[in-house]
C-alpha cells in the first residue's frame, strides 16, 4: 500500500473529515484485468476460411486524426484567448472596443422623427455602473463567459476537473509541528543525516552521492524515467543518498519515491537500440511510468479544473497541481489531495509520531532502497529584484533553508517545518531549534499534499508571470499558500509559489547545499549543441547560470536581469563553462552520447545557501541528437524518424499547427517543453535513448557509487560567510580556490585533480549489460 492506513480505513477517515460518503479505492494490483483468449472449436464438417478479411482504414471523415485535429485546435484557441487576456489585462471584447457590462448596444433607443419633423429627445442616460472589484472582473470578460459556458459539461467530463475533484484535508484544531532554525548557520546538520530521531542511518552508510533531475515538462519526465531506469539496473541508484528534482523531473520523482509499486514494473525494461522495432516502440508495459506518460492528458485536466476554480471560487489546490497529480501520481496510488508525506527508516520512527498527530493518510518514502527525495520549488517576491527564492519539499520537512533577511515584505528562509505545519498562520512565538527538537503550535489552513508539492515544482506559468496579477491566480494556476519564516517567525498570507526553475532548473543546488561531493545530473536540454558557446549559454541559461555565464545581452529572464541571475545562480567558476561546452560539443560532433564529467570547485552563494569551499565531481547526462544510437536502430525505426523529420508524415504536419502536440518525431529528441501529448513511440524512444546515454558512463557512475559512507563535505552545511555568490566573470584563479572534498564517493578521478575544472573523458559501458545486472 502507498500509505500507512489501509484503503478502507483511509476512505472511512476521509468520510468522517469531509462529510462525503466513504469509497474504498482498489489497490494498484487489483486494477489489472487478465483476459485469457480461447479459440472456439469448429463444428464437424466446418473449415476455417483460407484468409482473414481485412477492411482498409478510412482516410476521410470523422476518423482518429480528424478528431485529434479538431480537439487540439479547440484547445489551442481556448488557451490562446486566456493568454491574450492575461497579458493584456482585458477581455477580447474590451480589446475589440466594446464596453463590457452594458451589452452590445442592440437595445439602445433609436432616434425617431417627431410631429414637427425633428428628432425626439432621447431619455436621460443613467450613470455608468460602478466597475466590479478586481476579483470579479474576469466574470465580465470573455474568459468568464467561456468558463461559465463550459461549467455544465465539465461535470460530465471523465477528468478530475469535473464534479469528482477531491477535497483537501483540514486538521481540526492546532497542529504541533517540529521546526528547524539556523539552517544557514555554519555547521548545520541536515535532519536526515543527523544523530537525532530524524536521522536515517541507511543514508549515512551510502557514498556522498546525489542524483539531480532537471525540469523540462514532458521531455524532462520521460528522460528522467530513462536515466533512473539505467541507474537502478546498474545498482547505482541504490547507493545514492539524494534524488533532487525540479518541474517535469519532479513529476517522476514524486511518483517514483512514494509509490509502493514494484520498481521493476514501474521503471519497465531497458531495450537496446537494435531491438527497438516499431512494434516494441509502440508497446508500453502495463503499470509502468512510461504508460502513464503516454496516457496523460494534462491539458484536458487543466481545462476542467480551471472551470471548477473559476465557477466555484476554490481557494485550495489549483488546476495545474490537480491535473499533474491526476496524470502522473494517481496511476500509482499517490495522488490523493487529502494526504501528507513522511518517510520510513528514521532512528526515532518519526512516521509513527506524525501519524498520531493528525488522522490523515501518509504517503511514505524510504522503501525499496530509494534515495531521499527533494522536490524543488520557488517562493515569489515580486517586489524584490531577485523575485525567486529557493523552496524545498521533502518527506521530513518543507521550507526555504537559505536565509534572505533583507527580503521584503518579510524575511524568507532560515529553516524548515514538518509538512503538517506548513501552510499555516505564524505561531504565537518563535523558538530556537537547529536540531528539530522543539515544536510550534500552528493553525493549518489545509494539509499540502504530494500532488500540490509536485504541482508547485512544475508551475511554469506562475514562473513566467511572476505569480500573475492579483485576482487572477486561479486563471494562471498560481498556488497561494500561507508562509512564515524560521528567522523571526513572521509570514505572509497567500504567498505565491512557482516552478523551481525560477532559481535552479537543474536541481543541482539542493545537493550542493548538503555538501554532496559526487553528483549525477540529468539535464533535459532542448537546444542544439552545434552552434557556439555563447548561443548555447543563452539557450540553456539554466546551465550557464550555474557558471555565472548567462550572456548579458539576453535581456530580462522572467523579469530578472541576466546580471542578477548570474549572481543568484553561480556556484562554479565562470571559466569552467567554456570547458563544459567544448567537451559536450566534441562528444556530440563525434556522434557519441551527450555525457560530460567535470571536477568543479564549489563557490559560496548566500542566495542558494551554498557554503562552498569544496570540490564536487559532476557527471552531466544531457539530451541531444545521438547519431551512434540512431545508427543502431532497426531500419524501419530509422525510416520513421527520417520521414517525420522531413515533414512528410501527417503527424509532423499536425505538430506544426498545434504546439501542444507531440504526435510526431520531427524534433526528436529536442521536443518542445510546451508539447504535452506524447505518443507511445515517442515515450519509448526518448526514455530508451536516455537509458542508453547513461550506460555510456556506466564505469564512471559505478566508481562514484563505490565509495564508502561519510559526512558531507566540510563546507556543505550552512550559508557562506560572504553575502551573495561570486560575481559573474570572477577570475579563474579566484574561482578555483576551493579546497578538495574529504568525503568518500567523489568520483573515479578524485576530488583533487590537477586541473579541477577541466572536463574529463567518459568511459563507455555496453548497454546490453543493464538487464543482466538486475536479473
XYZ file of C-alpha atoms in Angstrom:
775
model
C 0.000 0.000 0.000
C 1.119 3.562 -0.631
C 0.001 4.807 2.807
C 0.235 3.747 6.429
C -3.516 3.323 6.642
C -5.410 0.677 4.637
C -7.647 1.744 1.756
C -10.956 1.109 3.692
C -9.530 2.946 6.717
C -8.493 5.908 4.585
C -11.930 6.024 2.966
C -13.696 5.947 6.347
C -11.375 8.622 7.689
C -11.952 10.817 4.653
C -15.706 10.426 5.072
C -15.534 11.441 8.736
C -13.489 14.552 7.998
C -15.008 15.701 4.715
C -18.621 14.615 5.034
C -18.516 12.662 1.758
C -19.567 9.013 1.500
C -16.755 6.570 2.060
C -15.472 4.896 -1.095
C -12.567 2.489 -0.683
C -10.137 2.665 -3.587
C -8.894 -0.582 -5.028
C -5.241 -1.411 -4.596
C -2.968 -0.939 -7.599
C -2.702 -4.648 -8.270
C -6.480 -5.090 -8.391
C -6.767 -2.794 -11.418
C -5.104 -5.320 -13.704
C -7.510 -7.360 -15.809
C -6.297 -10.687 -17.085
C -8.023 -11.911 -20.250
C -7.256 -15.455 -21.405
C -8.216 -15.923 -25.067
C -9.574 -19.344 -26.052
C -10.136 -20.470 -29.608
C -13.621 -21.728 -30.446
C -13.844 -25.351 -31.583
C -15.273 -25.590 -35.071
C -18.255 -27.961 -35.623
C -17.659 -31.124 -37.608
C -17.501 -30.525 -41.333
C -16.820 -26.794 -40.980
C -13.427 -25.482 -42.063
C -11.791 -22.157 -41.278
C -11.701 -19.556 -44.091
C -8.424 -19.568 -46.030
C -7.752 -15.901 -45.297
C -8.789 -13.299 -42.773
C -10.860 -10.492 -44.299
C -9.399 -7.016 -43.831
C -11.066 -3.647 -44.089
C -8.909 -0.662 -45.109
C -8.900 2.224 -42.661
C -10.877 5.281 -43.688
C -8.794 8.275 -44.696
C -11.502 10.929 -44.627
C -14.462 11.841 -42.432
C -14.561 11.651 -38.642
C -11.517 9.435 -38.304
C -8.960 9.479 -35.499
C -6.750 12.197 -36.991
C -9.741 14.456 -37.651
C -10.855 14.112 -34.053
C -7.358 14.926 -32.801
C -7.016 17.953 -35.056
C -10.433 19.300 -34.033
C -9.830 18.840 -30.311
C -6.344 20.321 -30.425
C -7.467 23.303 -32.465
C -10.195 23.961 -29.891
C -7.730 23.704 -27.021
C -5.250 25.961 -28.794
C -7.892 28.610 -29.390
C -9.125 28.424 -25.827
C -5.681 28.804 -24.289
C -4.802 31.493 -26.822
C -7.722 33.596 -25.578
C -6.681 33.016 -21.960
C -3.112 34.061 -22.734
C -4.152 37.222 -24.608
C -6.464 38.306 -21.803
C -3.896 37.501 -19.106
C -1.198 39.575 -20.823
C -3.455 42.460 -21.811
C -5.434 42.632 -18.594
C -8.652 42.929 -20.639
C -11.142 40.641 -22.252
C -11.158 40.238 -26.016
C -14.470 42.127 -26.193
C -12.813 45.078 -24.439
C -9.839 44.832 -26.785
C -12.253 44.936 -29.723
C -13.736 48.206 -28.446
C -16.948 47.012 -26.801
C -17.968 48.341 -23.420
C -18.117 45.355 -21.129
C -21.123 45.127 -18.817
C -23.516 47.265 -20.903
C -24.470 44.814 -23.607
C -23.728 45.145 -27.309
C -25.966 48.178 -27.809
C -28.687 46.449 -29.849
C -31.390 47.566 -27.450
C -30.367 51.280 -27.443
C -33.306 53.630 -28.202
C -33.299 54.823 -31.791
C -33.957 58.426 -32.819
C -37.428 58.903 -34.278
C -38.927 61.848 -36.087
C -41.466 63.768 -34.056
C -44.611 65.579 -35.259
C -42.607 68.645 -36.049
C -40.197 66.644 -38.145
C -37.384 66.871 -35.627
C -35.815 64.050 -33.718
C -37.358 63.137 -30.391
C -35.066 63.675 -27.423
C -33.504 60.563 -26.061
C -34.268 59.606 -22.474
C -31.616 60.585 -19.956
C -28.694 58.205 -19.857
C -28.231 56.628 -16.400
C -24.808 56.940 -14.795
C -22.411 54.130 -15.695
C -22.388 51.236 -13.256
C -19.653 51.068 -10.653
C -16.959 48.741 -12.009
C -16.711 45.455 -10.100
C -13.710 44.846 -7.862
C -10.654 43.214 -9.473
C -11.571 39.745 -8.209
C -14.913 39.902 -10.028
C -13.783 41.414 -13.340
C -12.908 38.138 -15.095
C -16.587 37.134 -14.867
C -17.433 40.093 -17.096
C -14.774 39.209 -19.645
C -14.754 36.600 -22.321
C -12.843 34.238 -20.023
C -15.735 34.331 -17.608
C -18.259 33.694 -20.379
C -16.230 30.755 -21.669
C -15.805 29.252 -18.227
C -19.497 29.611 -17.424
C -20.403 28.010 -20.743
C -18.072 25.125 -20.017
C -19.115 24.700 -16.387
C -22.120 22.491 -17.108
C -20.422 19.980 -19.451
C -17.288 19.947 -17.277
C -19.153 18.000 -14.616
C -19.612 15.181 -17.103
C -16.013 15.098 -18.329
C -14.111 11.940 -17.339
C -11.454 14.032 -15.585
C -10.901 15.226 -12.059
C -11.596 18.767 -13.145
C -15.285 17.884 -13.021
C -17.515 17.013 -10.105
C -15.216 14.216 -8.921
C -12.429 16.593 -7.909
C -11.105 15.628 -4.488
C -11.185 17.723 -1.346
C -8.191 18.624 0.795
C -7.699 17.709 4.437
C -8.044 20.432 7.081
C -6.969 19.453 10.614
C -9.350 20.139 13.467
C -7.613 22.431 15.900
C -3.958 23.349 16.051
C -1.142 21.100 14.870
C 2.113 20.573 16.782
C 4.972 20.582 14.266
C 8.740 20.402 14.725
C 10.827 23.224 13.271
C 14.461 23.647 12.254
C 16.054 27.053 12.656
C 19.513 28.393 11.808
C 19.683 26.278 8.643
C 22.026 28.866 7.123
C 24.466 28.768 10.041
C 27.861 27.059 9.611
C 27.824 23.527 10.907
C 24.086 22.968 10.431
C 23.371 19.236 10.143
C 20.548 18.203 7.845
C 17.856 16.246 9.719
C 18.174 13.081 7.616
C 21.951 12.973 8.248
C 21.825 13.869 11.949
C 22.064 11.661 15.018
C 18.625 12.843 16.183
C 15.339 10.966 15.853
C 15.116 12.270 12.263
C 18.422 10.735 11.196
C 18.386 7.943 8.628
C 21.350 5.590 9.260
C 20.942 3.910 5.864
C 21.759 7.207 4.108
C 24.965 7.714 6.071
C 26.158 4.248 5.089
C 25.987 5.270 1.411
C 28.540 7.304 -0.562
C 28.138 11.070 -0.603
C 26.364 10.744 -3.953
C 23.333 12.624 -5.228
C 21.224 12.489 -8.390
C 19.592 15.576 -9.935
C 16.706 15.543 -12.423
C 16.068 18.811 -14.228
C 12.869 20.403 -15.392
C 11.555 20.488 -18.943
C 7.940 19.296 -18.906
C 7.055 16.014 -20.596
C 10.509 15.837 -22.138
C 12.111 16.013 -18.696
C 9.857 13.436 -17.066
C 10.397 10.994 -19.958
C 14.179 11.431 -19.869
C 14.162 11.105 -16.070
C 12.486 7.727 -16.447
C 15.227 6.583 -18.791
C 18.124 7.858 -16.700
C 16.797 6.432 -13.433
C 15.925 3.124 -15.078
C 19.559 2.720 -16.126
C 20.903 3.843 -12.730
C 18.639 1.380 -10.939
C 19.513 -1.545 -13.183
C 23.227 -0.797 -12.765
C 22.839 -0.661 -8.968
C 23.923 2.984 -8.785
C 20.603 4.438 -7.648
C 20.517 2.182 -4.573
C 23.834 3.702 -3.460
C 22.760 7.361 -3.774
C 21.737 9.457 -0.791
C 19.586 12.007 -2.576
C 17.272 12.298 -5.571
C 16.639 16.026 -6.195
C 14.310 17.225 -8.927
C 12.504 20.147 -10.468
C 9.418 20.585 -12.644
C 8.998 17.635 -15.050
C 11.700 15.800 -13.125
C 9.517 16.175 -10.024
C 6.577 14.521 -11.785
C 8.752 11.457 -11.993
C 10.374 11.880 -8.563
C 7.041 12.238 -6.774
C 5.641 9.046 -8.265
C 8.906 7.098 -8.078
C 9.851 7.972 -4.491
C 6.449 7.407 -2.874
C 4.753 4.621 -4.823
C 4.803 1.144 -3.336
C 4.535 -0.490 -6.759
C 7.498 -2.772 -7.573
C 10.223 -0.711 -9.178
C 10.798 -3.289 -11.905
C 7.202 -2.767 -13.009
C 7.295 0.996 -12.508
C 10.503 1.571 -14.481
C 9.962 -1.031 -17.184
C 12.749 -2.835 -19.035
C 15.717 -1.334 -20.804
C 15.618 -2.024 -24.563
C 18.891 -1.704 -26.518
C 18.563 0.372 -29.704
C 18.946 -2.611 -32.037
C 15.771 -4.124 -30.517
C 13.601 -1.003 -30.825
C 11.385 -2.097 -33.689
C 8.207 -0.145 -34.321
C 6.203 -2.835 -32.551
C 8.424 -2.639 -29.467
C 8.463 1.157 -29.551
C 4.679 1.273 -29.529
C 4.190 -1.244 -26.709
C 4.446 0.193 -23.181
C 4.249 -2.211 -20.214
C 1.109 -2.071 -18.095
C 1.665 -0.354 -14.762
C 4.828 1.403 -15.931
C 5.560 5.100 -15.673
C 6.041 5.135 -19.445
C 2.402 4.085 -19.854
C 1.335 6.897 -17.523
C 3.262 9.431 -19.650
C 1.621 8.261 -22.853
C -1.856 8.131 -21.262
C -1.538 11.564 -19.633
C -3.909 14.295 -20.801
C -2.913 17.182 -18.533
C -4.233 19.847 -20.893
C -7.767 18.463 -20.734
C -7.493 18.096 -16.961
C -6.305 21.688 -16.612
C -9.271 22.966 -18.649
C -11.739 21.059 -16.477
C -10.079 22.103 -13.219
C -9.862 25.748 -14.329
C -13.621 25.692 -14.901
C -14.167 24.465 -11.365
C -11.743 27.054 -9.931
C -13.409 29.984 -11.716
C -17.015 28.954 -11.104
C -16.702 27.700 -7.534
C -14.020 30.206 -6.387
C -11.963 27.383 -4.880
C -9.001 28.583 -2.857
C -7.102 25.352 -2.250
C -5.413 23.228 -4.931
C -5.040 24.971 -8.269
C -5.965 23.433 -11.623
C -2.348 22.784 -12.603
C -1.499 20.793 -9.469
C -4.758 18.908 -9.738
C -4.106 17.936 -13.361
C -0.481 16.917 -12.738
C -1.485 14.773 -9.778
C -4.199 13.106 -11.830
C -1.841 12.367 -14.726
C 1.365 11.229 -13.029
C 0.640 10.365 -9.378
C -2.857 8.919 -9.308
C -1.964 5.893 -11.502
C 0.425 4.811 -8.736
C -1.803 5.483 -5.739
C -0.073 8.659 -4.502
C -2.243 11.436 -5.933
C -4.753 11.923 -3.090
C -5.069 15.589 -2.097
C -6.264 14.626 1.390
C -2.903 13.175 2.434
C 0.544 14.147 3.677
C 4.048 12.685 3.390
C 6.615 11.055 5.651
C 9.423 8.525 5.396
C 10.371 5.216 6.923
C 13.865 4.479 8.183
C 14.387 7.232 10.772
C 16.032 6.481 14.107
C 13.033 7.665 16.094
C 10.343 6.147 13.860
C 9.129 9.647 13.074
C 6.332 8.349 10.864
C 4.570 6.876 13.902
C 4.582 10.179 15.793
C 3.356 12.058 12.714
C 0.561 9.525 12.160
C -0.580 10.001 15.768
C -0.547 13.812 15.467
C -3.178 14.192 12.740
C -5.512 11.493 11.347
C -4.534 11.925 7.711
C -3.244 9.232 5.320
C 0.528 9.366 4.945
C 2.389 8.594 1.744
C 5.713 7.042 2.670
C 9.164 7.284 1.119
C 12.210 5.375 2.312
C 11.407 1.937 0.894
C 12.934 -0.259 -1.829
C 16.409 1.250 -1.300
C 15.431 4.546 -2.867
C 17.287 7.821 -2.183
C 15.900 10.631 -0.030
C 13.717 12.774 -2.360
C 13.927 16.569 -2.615
C 11.388 18.441 -4.768
C 12.358 21.984 -5.680
C 10.027 24.979 -5.881
C 10.294 28.768 -5.768
C 8.793 31.317 -3.409
C 7.920 34.504 -5.321
C 8.528 38.034 -4.051
C 7.614 40.314 -6.948
C 8.865 43.475 -5.222
C 12.374 42.044 -4.828
C 14.849 42.197 -7.722
C 15.669 38.515 -7.181
C 11.971 37.533 -7.465
C 12.548 33.769 -6.937
C 13.741 32.215 -3.661
C 14.568 28.513 -3.106
C 11.968 26.259 -1.522
C 12.152 22.507 -0.828
C 9.581 19.763 -0.302
C 10.895 16.559 1.362
C 9.254 13.739 3.337
C 10.547 15.180 6.641
C 10.264 18.938 6.151
C 9.108 21.774 3.884
C 10.817 25.127 3.770
C 13.410 27.549 2.447
C 16.756 26.723 4.115
C 18.774 29.748 2.835
C 18.114 32.909 4.828
C 17.278 36.151 2.977
C 16.872 38.520 5.930
C 16.770 41.517 3.588
C 13.796 40.254 1.571
C 10.585 42.293 1.588
C 7.816 42.392 2.751
C 9.124 39.733 5.158
C 12.366 37.809 5.518
C 12.489 34.497 3.688
C 14.020 31.215 4.771
C 16.220 30.322 7.677
C 14.829 26.836 8.227
C 12.088 24.311 7.702
C 8.940 22.944 9.344
C 7.377 19.477 9.303
C 4.930 19.024 6.393
C 1.853 19.076 8.653
C 2.874 22.513 9.967
C 3.236 24.160 6.565
C 0.519 26.369 5.027
C -0.425 27.795 8.399
C -0.588 31.098 10.233
C 2.624 32.067 12.037
C 2.967 30.617 15.544
C 2.404 32.850 18.531
C 6.074 32.729 19.492
C 9.270 31.557 17.850
C 11.798 29.039 19.100
C 15.471 28.274 18.577
C 15.646 24.717 17.289
C 18.594 23.917 14.986
C 18.206 20.168 15.633
C 14.417 19.994 15.241
C 13.863 19.157 18.895
C 11.324 21.925 19.515
C 7.856 22.332 18.096
C 5.345 25.093 17.496
C 1.557 25.022 17.600
C 0.005 26.335 14.391
C -3.420 26.502 12.779
C -3.126 24.875 9.360
C -5.271 26.170 6.509
C -5.126 22.709 4.989
C -2.517 19.982 4.553
C -0.361 20.374 1.438
C -0.255 17.042 -0.377
C 2.390 15.450 -2.565
C 0.296 16.333 -5.624
C 0.358 20.008 -4.701
C 4.110 19.933 -3.996
C 4.715 18.370 -7.414
C 2.402 20.954 -8.967
C 4.297 23.831 -7.368
C 7.614 22.368 -8.514
C 6.409 22.461 -12.129
C 4.285 25.635 -12.135
C 5.881 27.053 -15.266
C 3.152 29.614 -15.974
C 3.448 31.034 -12.444
C 7.198 31.389 -13.031
C 6.775 33.156 -16.372
C 4.160 35.567 -14.981
C 5.983 36.002 -11.642
C 2.901 34.884 -9.772
C 0.371 36.563 -12.062
C -1.712 39.631 -11.389
C -3.651 39.981 -8.177
C -7.046 38.343 -8.544
C -6.043 36.108 -11.465
C -4.281 33.363 -9.562
C -6.985 30.830 -10.411
C -6.728 31.581 -14.122
C -2.945 31.127 -14.124
C -2.932 28.226 -11.622
C -0.683 30.105 -9.195
C -0.528 28.278 -5.871
C -1.188 30.561 -2.891
C -0.038 29.109 0.430
C 0.417 30.639 3.867
C 4.119 31.028 4.646
C 6.167 32.066 7.680
C 9.938 32.007 8.013
C 12.080 30.352 10.672
C 14.098 33.521 11.296
C 11.760 35.935 13.084
C 8.657 33.750 12.588
C 6.840 36.382 10.570
C 4.916 35.446 7.485
C 2.547 36.374 4.729
C -0.861 35.022 3.850
C -1.384 33.587 0.369
C 2.274 33.721 -0.647
C 2.798 32.864 -4.314
C 4.777 29.764 -5.315
C 6.165 28.732 -8.687
C 8.396 26.351 -10.615
C 11.793 25.718 -9.036
C 13.279 26.725 -12.377
C 12.969 30.313 -11.210
C 16.195 29.785 -9.285
C 17.587 26.394 -10.392
C 16.073 24.316 -13.166
C 18.827 21.681 -12.905
C 18.075 20.758 -9.239
C 21.820 20.597 -8.565
C 21.960 23.303 -5.890
C 19.962 21.387 -3.212
C 22.737 18.781 -3.378
C 25.457 21.425 -3.090
C 23.617 22.871 -0.081
C 24.156 19.494 1.562
C 27.830 19.255 0.634
C 27.387 16.396 -1.846
C 30.742 15.633 -3.470
C 29.566 13.380 -6.331
C 26.582 14.358 -8.481
C 24.928 12.696 -11.470
C 22.898 15.437 -13.162
C 20.284 14.533 -15.760
C 19.546 17.716 -17.720
C 16.636 17.607 -20.175
C 18.250 20.070 -22.562
C 16.340 21.204 -25.640
C 18.974 23.237 -27.529
C 21.254 22.152 -30.352
C 24.913 21.841 -29.408
C 26.120 22.627 -32.938
C 26.046 26.425 -32.538
C 28.659 28.060 -30.315
C 29.333 28.501 -26.607
C 27.580 31.879 -26.362
C 24.424 30.825 -28.178
C 24.218 27.614 -26.158
C 24.679 29.635 -22.947
C 21.762 31.874 -23.927
C 19.527 28.960 -24.903
C 20.422 26.804 -21.876
C 20.768 29.645 -19.389
C 19.760 27.285 -16.587
C 23.126 25.539 -17.064
C 25.293 28.543 -17.952
C 23.868 30.407 -14.962
C 25.493 27.914 -12.601
C 28.811 29.166 -14.010
C 27.752 32.844 -13.934
C 27.942 32.776 -17.733
C 24.479 33.924 -18.873
C 25.097 36.412 -21.729
C 24.228 39.903 -20.519
C 22.805 40.816 -23.937
C 19.871 38.455 -23.432
C 17.655 40.916 -21.608
C 15.468 40.087 -18.589
C 14.623 36.426 -17.941
C 11.219 36.050 -16.268
C 11.595 39.626 -15.070
C 15.130 39.158 -13.681
C 18.135 40.870 -15.267
C 20.881 38.489 -16.510
C 23.490 40.100 -14.242
C 21.246 39.488 -11.239
C 20.594 35.920 -12.344
C 24.318 35.267 -12.735
C 24.868 36.353 -9.155
C 21.832 34.410 -7.934
C 22.816 31.143 -9.628
C 26.604 30.983 -9.811
C 28.178 28.116 -7.866
C 31.011 27.119 -10.261
C 33.908 29.100 -11.827
C 32.986 31.028 -14.955
C 35.999 29.625 -16.814
C 34.639 26.099 -16.394
C 31.641 26.813 -18.652
C 33.801 27.027 -21.779
C 35.395 23.714 -20.857
C 31.955 22.166 -20.323
C 30.699 23.303 -23.728
C 33.886 22.257 -25.531
C 33.641 18.727 -24.116
C 29.929 18.491 -24.940
C 30.443 19.798 -28.477
C 33.282 17.360 -29.127
C 31.269 14.330 -27.988
C 28.100 15.199 -29.897
C 30.014 16.158 -33.051
C 31.585 12.697 -32.979
C 28.105 11.135 -32.737
C 28.581 9.938 -29.151
C 26.448 10.222 -26.052
C 25.976 13.688 -24.555
C 27.912 12.988 -21.362
C 30.447 15.299 -19.709
C 32.362 14.800 -16.461
C 33.907 17.677 -14.533
C 35.615 18.164 -11.181
C 34.362 21.592 -10.093
C 35.290 23.822 -7.165
C 32.085 24.932 -5.436
C 31.790 28.684 -4.828
C 29.850 30.281 -1.960
C 26.355 31.529 -2.779
C 24.243 33.007 0.013
C 21.040 33.217 -2.075
C 21.119 29.451 -2.621
C 22.515 28.602 0.812
C 25.648 27.004 -0.646
C 28.665 27.389 1.650
C 31.221 26.342 -0.965
C 34.838 25.591 -0.213
C 34.844 22.018 -1.535
C 35.084 20.227 -4.880
C 32.358 18.104 -6.402
C 32.629 15.597 -9.242
C 29.750 16.344 -11.604
C 28.679 13.886 -14.295
C 26.348 15.601 -16.770
C 23.804 13.455 -18.650
C 22.350 15.660 -21.379
C 19.736 15.341 -24.090
C 20.966 15.721 -27.669
C 20.654 14.029 -31.080
C 22.878 10.953 -30.961
C 23.827 9.518 -34.378
C 25.576 6.454 -32.906
C 22.386 5.408 -31.081
C 20.201 6.086 -34.102
C 22.542 4.082 -36.348
C 21.897 1.016 -34.206
C 18.101 1.244 -34.591
C 16.271 -1.203 -36.887
C 15.769 0.012 -40.453
C 12.042 0.572 -40.053
C 12.551 2.784 -36.966
C 15.249 4.857 -38.668
C 12.991 5.303 -41.683
C 10.168 6.512 -39.433
C 12.478 9.080 -37.850
C 13.616 10.307 -41.273
C 10.060 10.575 -42.580
C 8.891 12.579 -39.565
C 11.922 14.867 -39.579
C 11.379 15.542 -43.250
C 7.827 16.667 -42.534
C 6.279 14.041 -44.807
C 4.268 12.307 -42.091
C 0.774 13.631 -41.309
C 1.630 13.688 -37.599
C 4.508 16.095 -38.288
C 2.150 18.448 -40.115
C -0.281 18.349 -37.191
C 2.508 19.207 -34.748
C 3.403 22.286 -36.786
C -0.170 23.542 -36.398
C -0.556 22.727 -32.692
C 2.455 23.442 -30.425
C 0.823 21.473 -27.600
C 1.017 18.244 -29.610
C 3.886 15.785 -29.854
C 2.339 13.255 -32.189
C 5.414 13.048 -34.380
C 9.163 12.580 -34.050
C 10.062 15.598 -36.198
C 12.082 17.298 -33.427
C 13.327 14.146 -31.724
C 14.894 14.254 -29.189
C 14.723 18.065 -28.726
C 10.976 18.076 -28.124
C 9.395 21.408 -27.174
C 8.664 21.948 -23.486
C 5.147 23.052 -24.442
C 4.287 19.719 -26.098
C 2.093 17.813 -23.642
C 0.685 14.907 -25.665
C 3.214 12.093 -26.100
C 2.602 9.019 -28.229
C 3.792 5.578 -27.064
C 6.526 5.610 -29.719
C 7.900 8.972 -28.629
C 7.764 7.969 -24.946
C 9.570 4.702 -25.564
C 12.247 6.036 -27.895
C 13.079 9.094 -25.778
C 13.289 7.185 -22.494
C 15.362 4.386 -24.042
C 17.772 6.948 -25.546
C 18.207 8.362 -22.021
C 18.894 4.890 -20.615
C 21.429 4.199 -23.345
C 23.136 7.565 -22.692
C 23.540 6.660 -19.019
C 25.094 3.300 -19.893
C 27.841 5.071 -21.815
C 29.061 6.479 -18.485
C 28.455 3.234 -16.610
C 32.058 2.764 -15.492
C 32.266 6.293 -14.090
C 28.942 6.018 -12.277
C 29.816 2.671 -10.701
C 33.060 4.195 -9.442
C 31.154 7.147 -7.976
C 28.800 4.717 -6.206
C 31.588 2.524 -4.868
C 32.786 4.914 -2.148
C 32.018 4.361 1.498
C 29.672 6.363 3.697
C 30.689 9.554 5.405
C 29.743 13.073 6.399
C 29.101 15.807 3.838
C 31.965 17.921 2.594
C 33.360 20.388 5.147
C 31.560 23.497 3.844
C 28.430 21.696 2.843
C 26.145 22.744 5.675
C 25.109 26.330 6.207
C 25.454 29.520 4.230
C 28.719 31.157 3.228
C 30.160 33.922 5.306
C 30.138 36.322 2.370
C 26.843 37.847 1.349
C 25.904 36.561 -2.068
C 27.501 34.303 -4.618
C 30.573 35.036 -6.653
C 30.072 37.767 -9.172
C 29.721 36.919 -12.806
C 33.002 36.722 -14.595
C 35.124 36.077 -11.488
C 38.772 35.345 -12.309
C 39.519 31.661 -12.747
C 42.286 31.665 -10.145
C 39.916 33.129 -7.548
C 37.050 30.822 -8.508
C 39.192 27.726 -8.287
C 40.439 28.287 -4.766
C 38.097 25.795 -3.114
C 39.601 23.001 -1.057
C 39.258 19.386 -2.150
C 36.473 17.414 -0.552
C 37.336 14.905 2.138
C 34.262 12.708 1.972
C 34.132 9.451 0.048
C 32.420 8.823 -3.244
C 33.991 11.769 -5.016
C 34.293 10.015 -8.342
C 36.869 7.993 -10.203
C 39.225 10.842 -10.907
C 39.318 12.039 -7.296
C 38.271 15.414 -5.991
C 41.733 16.943 -6.082
C 42.506 16.673 -9.765
C 45.430 18.641 -11.149
C 43.027 20.735 -13.243
C 39.844 20.683 -11.160
C 37.645 22.476 -13.668
C 38.671 20.517 -16.739
C 36.267 18.109 -18.400
C 37.417 14.507 -18.303
C 36.738 11.745 -20.835
C 33.968 9.309 -20.048
C 34.469 5.585 -20.173
C 31.918 3.546 -22.069
C 29.881 0.563 -20.948
C 27.842 -1.879 -23.024
C 24.160 -1.110 -22.716
C 23.175 -4.767 -23.096
C 24.607 -5.484 -19.634
C 21.848 -3.488 -17.941
C 19.158 -6.113 -17.696
C 21.645 -8.839 -16.891
C 22.915 -6.904 -13.884
C 19.403 -6.742 -12.378
C 18.138 -10.155 -13.466
